[in-house]
């Protein structure tokens, strides 16, 4: 049963959120009106990396919609920015204190792993969304994009578009001070798609800085962190151009970082002949593809992740079957599609017009 929070407890939660920068909101129906006959009242927490990135805003909206449809009481919390582990730990502690049935989380890093273990030990079912933790069995299951495949798709597209020309590559990653699976999987997937040997697929930046890709020669000009933000993408690109002004390939961890990188290229008068690729496939990102800012992006589906997560925890709380991972993977694959208006031989894709019809999924 749900343990309802008194006024004093609620005030303490608000104070804790303010202290950590965590964002918290509540929604859904605790009366169970949307639940089937005999279903128990179920409370779920969604804890995203932040509440500003459109990807996570969309995920929150999807979870709220699913919670209303399923009669689930949903609490939404977020770190103040990408990498804010302390804010997420506080949100996990609050979910345990409320007696929630489960947690949906996009983990900000390995610093949240002990709190996740504490939640599971307390009987909460924990599902990671978008970002599989390391190790994967830190949570009960992950619903996510195959981030390695997402990177691989844009890598293959890039190699084809270069048509044998030398590639001078900027790698605009998420972090350089912590290891997160979504970061290394996209980066290493991109390089693999380009046909570049990677040393350790769980480590960014240890590949040879020069060599051959599938169509010709390459030089890696830089690995720079962006924190998944537009201003971070701009700063990272500026740093890269300082190191090598001849960059003609820009890999970005997500579309906000891609927009920032494009602005840096514009300011330097360097947009001509530069291929910018990314991952997300959000509605804004698809428009960037249409406008030529981003050459190709791998589209993922956060609405589906959130919806499946809410439904799974409700089902488990009512003694239903637990979800299973996709065959051959250690997570449940929610799908990925390449979006580009420049088709590449041997790489399946959809146009920006088609991508706009399914953005965020």
PDB file of N, CA, C and O in Angstrom, residues 7 201 215 217 295 342:
ATOM      1  N   UNK A   7       2.122  16.737   5.789  1.00  0.00           N
ATOM      2  CA  UNK A   7       2.577  18.072   5.398  1.00  0.00           C
ATOM      3  C   UNK A   7       4.022  18.314   5.811  1.00  0.00           C
ATOM      4  O   UNK A   7       4.803  18.919   5.090  1.00  0.00           O
ATOM      5  N   UNK A 201      36.024  -0.988 -25.865  1.00  0.00           N
ATOM      6  CA  UNK A 201      34.723  -0.436 -26.237  1.00  0.00           C
ATOM      7  C   UNK A 201      33.984   0.227 -25.068  1.00  0.00           C
ATOM      8  O   UNK A 201      32.918   0.805 -25.261  1.00  0.00           O
ATOM      9  N   UNK A 215      36.687   4.005 -45.640  1.00  0.00           N
ATOM     10  CA  UNK A 215      36.803   4.616 -46.962  1.00  0.00           C
ATOM     11  C   UNK A 215      38.106   5.325 -47.231  1.00  0.00           C
ATOM     12  O   UNK A 215      38.351   5.769 -48.354  1.00  0.00           O
ATOM     13  N   UNK A 217      41.612   7.578 -44.999  1.00  0.00           N
ATOM     14  CA  UNK A 217      42.398   7.858 -43.805  1.00  0.00           C
ATOM     15  C   UNK A 217      41.619   8.759 -42.846  1.00  0.00           C
ATOM     16  O   UNK A 217      40.716   9.483 -43.248  1.00  0.00           O
ATOM     17  N   UNK A 295      23.465  16.441 -40.307  1.00  0.00           N
ATOM     18  CA  UNK A 295      23.370  15.617 -41.510  1.00  0.00           C
ATOM     19  C   UNK A 295      22.549  14.359 -41.290  1.00  0.00           C
ATOM     20  O   UNK A 295      21.777  13.946 -42.164  1.00  0.00           O
ATOM     21  N   UNK A 342      19.780  12.673 -46.790  1.00  0.00           N
ATOM     22  CA  UNK A 342      20.802  12.254 -47.750  1.00  0.00           C
ATOM     23  C   UNK A 342      21.011  10.760 -47.572  1.00  0.00           C
ATOM     24  O   UNK A 342      21.706  10.327 -46.655  1.00  0.00           O
TER      25      UNK A 342
END
